[in-house]
Tab-separated table of C-alpha atoms in Angstrom:
chain	number	residue	atom	x	y	z
B	1	MET	CA	97.834	150.295	72.928
B	2	GLY	CA	97.378	148.592	76.286
B	3	HIS	CA	97.251	145.176	74.604
B	4	LEU	CA	100.902	145.649	73.659
B	5	LEU	CA	101.874	145.369	77.322
B	6	LEU	CA	100.818	141.728	77.457
B	7	THR	CA	102.663	140.778	74.285
B	8	GLY	CA	105.985	142.278	75.359
B	9	ILE	CA	106.594	143.751	71.896
B	10	ALA	CA	106.395	147.414	72.900
B	11	LYS	CA	109.663	149.307	73.241
B	12	HIS	CA	108.261	151.917	75.634
B	13	GLU	CA	106.138	149.965	78.103
B	14	GLU	CA	106.423	152.440	80.990
B	15	GLU	CA	105.375	155.308	78.712
B	16	ILE	CA	102.354	153.315	77.536
B	17	ALA	CA	101.408	152.500	81.128
B	18	ARG	CA	101.680	156.168	82.138
B	19	ARG	CA	99.601	157.214	79.135
B	20	LEU	CA	96.818	154.753	79.956
B	21	PHE	CA	96.513	156.192	83.453
B	22	GLN	CA	96.058	159.810	82.365
B	23	PRO	CA	92.642	161.359	83.210
B	24	ASP	CA	91.527	161.475	79.568
B	25	THR	CA	92.004	157.712	79.084
B	26	LEU	CA	91.253	156.424	82.581
B	27	SER	CA	87.674	156.655	83.765
B	28	ARG	CA	86.384	155.862	87.224
B	29	TYR	CA	85.471	152.371	85.996
B	30	GLY	CA	88.363	151.470	83.711
B	31	ILE	CA	90.491	152.473	80.751
B	32	ARG	CA	88.605	153.917	77.792
B	33	THR	CA	89.039	152.760	74.201
B	34	LEU	CA	89.739	156.358	73.136
B	35	SER	CA	90.865	159.501	74.924
B	36	SER	CA	88.068	161.803	76.044
B	37	GLU	CA	90.069	164.652	74.478
B	38	GLU	CA	89.764	163.259	70.933
B	39	ARG	CA	87.182	164.838	68.637
B	40	ALA	CA	85.804	161.394	67.800
B	41	TYR	CA	85.268	160.579	71.499
B	42	ASN	CA	81.860	159.161	72.291
B	43	PRO	CA	81.575	157.388	75.663
B	44	PHE	CA	78.726	155.228	74.318
B	45	SER	CA	80.485	154.135	71.126
B	46	TYR	CA	81.842	150.626	70.839
B	47	HIS	CA	85.380	151.729	70.047
B	48	ARG	CA	85.494	155.479	70.536
B	49	GLY	CA	85.520	155.909	74.292
B	50	SER	CA	83.662	153.106	76.044
B	51	VAL	CA	85.206	150.767	78.650
B	52	TRP	CA	85.532	147.060	77.879
B	53	PRO	CA	86.212	144.844	80.928
B	54	HIS	CA	88.052	142.218	78.862
B	55	ASP	CA	90.369	144.834	77.304
B	56	ASN	CA	91.109	146.130	80.788
B	57	ALA	CA	91.882	142.582	81.940
B	58	ILE	CA	94.371	142.158	79.075
B	59	ILE	CA	95.982	145.452	80.080
B	60	ALA	CA	96.115	144.350	83.739
B	61	LEU	CA	97.832	141.081	82.770
B	62	GLY	CA	100.349	143.075	80.740
B	63	LEU	CA	101.009	145.448	83.616
B	64	GLU	CA	101.595	142.480	85.917
B	65	ARG	CA	103.939	140.949	83.321
B	66	MET	CA	106.048	144.106	83.362
B	67	GLY	CA	106.115	144.235	87.173
B	68	ARG	CA	103.474	146.916	87.700
B	69	SER	CA	101.174	144.982	90.010
B	70	ASP	CA	100.112	148.278	91.591
B	71	LEU	CA	98.580	149.450	88.314
B	72	ALA	CA	97.126	146.004	87.556
B	73	ARG	CA	95.377	146.098	90.903
B	74	GLU	CA	94.055	149.594	90.225
B	75	ILE	CA	92.419	148.389	87.020
B	76	ALA	CA	90.951	145.363	88.820
B	77	ASP	CA	89.558	147.612	91.556
B	78	ARG	CA	87.896	149.861	88.964
B	79	ILE	CA	86.344	146.984	87.003
B	80	PHE	CA	85.160	145.258	90.191
B	81	SER	CA	83.649	148.566	91.371
B	82	ALA	CA	81.657	148.669	88.137
B	83	ALA	CA	80.564	145.040	88.553
B	84	LYS	CA	79.200	145.793	92.028
B	85	LEU	CA	76.849	148.354	90.498
B	86	MET	CA	75.565	146.113	87.703
B	87	PRO	CA	72.334	144.134	87.955
B	88	GLU	CA	73.220	140.643	89.191
B	89	ARG	CA	76.841	141.900	89.367
B	90	GLU	CA	77.275	140.771	85.756
B	91	LEU	CA	79.792	142.560	83.574
B	92	PRO	CA	78.457	143.518	80.152
B	93	GLU	CA	80.725	143.511	77.119
B	94	LEU	CA	81.169	147.275	77.554
B	95	TYR	CA	79.799	150.282	79.400
B	96	SER	CA	80.151	154.007	78.960
B	97	GLY	CA	83.473	155.741	79.386
B	98	LEU	CA	81.899	158.334	81.668
B	99	ASP	CA	82.911	158.716	85.299
B	100	GLU	CA	79.446	157.573	86.294
B	101	LEU	CA	78.406	154.079	85.382
B	102	VAL	CA	75.975	154.231	82.471
B	103	PRO	CA	75.200	151.054	80.522
B	104	VAL	CA	75.424	151.066	76.741
B	105	PRO	CA	71.966	149.906	75.607
B	106	ARG	CA	73.178	147.590	72.817
B	107	ALA	CA	75.896	145.932	74.935
B	108	ASN	CA	75.473	142.222	75.523
B	109	SER	CA	75.020	141.277	79.150
B	110	PRO	CA	76.075	138.929	80.473
B	111	GLN	CA	79.003	138.467	78.128
B	112	ALA	CA	81.332	135.460	78.231
B	113	TRP	CA	84.585	137.329	77.647
B	114	SER	CA	83.637	139.876	80.294
B	115	ALA	CA	82.932	137.058	82.742
B	116	ALA	CA	86.328	135.549	81.886
B	117	SER	CA	87.953	138.920	82.543
B	118	VAL	CA	87.202	138.473	86.248
B	119	PHE	CA	89.600	135.512	86.339
B	120	ALA	CA	92.247	137.412	84.387
B	121	LEU	CA	91.954	140.371	86.787
B	122	ILE	CA	92.319	138.057	89.796
B	123	THR	CA	95.335	136.389	88.132
B	124	ALA	CA	96.942	139.805	87.579
B	125	SER	CA	96.133	140.995	91.121
B	126	LEU	CA	97.642	137.836	92.595
B	127	GLY	CA	100.690	137.895	90.344
B	128	MET	CA	99.833	134.257	89.711
B	129	GLU	CA	102.337	132.151	87.773
B	130	ALA	CA	101.794	128.558	86.806
B	131	GLY	CA	105.076	126.833	86.018
B	132	ASN	CA	106.160	123.634	87.684
B	133	GLU	CA	104.252	124.850	90.712
B	134	LEU	CA	101.611	127.463	91.411
B	135	LYS	CA	103.137	130.717	92.676
B	136	ILE	CA	101.592	133.995	93.715
B	137	SER	CA	103.027	137.409	94.376
B	138	PRO	CA	100.004	139.605	95.132
B	139	ALA	CA	99.864	143.343	94.691
B	140	GLU	CA	100.027	145.278	97.936
B	141	GLY	CA	96.672	145.394	99.698
B	142	VAL	CA	95.099	142.472	97.849
B	143	GLU	CA	93.001	140.471	100.294
B	144	LEU	CA	91.532	137.303	98.840
B	145	THR	CA	90.708	133.771	99.828
B	146	ILE	CA	90.082	131.443	96.919
B	147	ARG	CA	89.296	127.805	97.572
B	148	GLY	CA	89.534	125.104	94.948
B	149	VAL	CA	91.933	126.562	92.400
B	150	GLN	CA	92.829	123.579	90.281
B	151	PHE	CA	96.360	123.236	88.956
B	152	ARG	CA	97.975	120.050	87.667
B	153	ARG	CA	95.053	117.941	88.876
B	154	ARG	CA	95.352	119.218	92.441
B	155	LYS	CA	93.204	121.724	94.236
B	156	TYR	CA	94.636	124.599	96.246
B	157	LEU	CA	93.580	127.206	98.735
B	158	ILE	CA	95.019	130.644	98.002
B	159	ARG	CA	95.082	133.264	100.732
B	160	THR	CA	96.404	136.789	100.756
B	161	ASN	CA	96.063	139.105	103.713
B	162	GLY	CA	99.309	140.874	104.465
B	163	GLY	CA	101.099	137.789	103.155
B	164	ALA	CA	100.506	135.063	100.639
B	165	SER	CA	100.032	131.322	100.785
B	166	VAL	CA	99.181	128.524	98.371
B	167	GLU	CA	98.123	125.385	100.228
B	168	PRO	CA	97.045	122.022	98.800
B	169	LEU	CA	93.506	121.001	99.725
């Protein structure tokens, strides 16, 4: 249901956001694919309770779209916390939906869409918009320096640390 937030087609976005952040759907390392209170819940199953970084990135982008940068940042923090514990800091396609990080043995790692989720999570955390110019509106507490972001054939330096700036390089 979190994917609906990015599309803008859901009538009850705030209710969906609240539901995703309940303890039975939100694990220490991201939002599960199924509530831990469901009978079918299995934290090691592909679609019955595991955590997929790319799904969480889609949710984070949707939360940012609806103005909930605080929740987008929370998801990013959880996924990045998981990445720090992974060998080589690589995100697999999924990991268990437990509150301790346990890999799913058959999960592909590294995984391209999980690697791409890092960029989507940074985009959501920065509130980055690319229109005629590159704009950022970072979530509170986001501290990043990113050099060499390319937009419209120009490279930029993005800094956030109690403020925000986008500077041409």
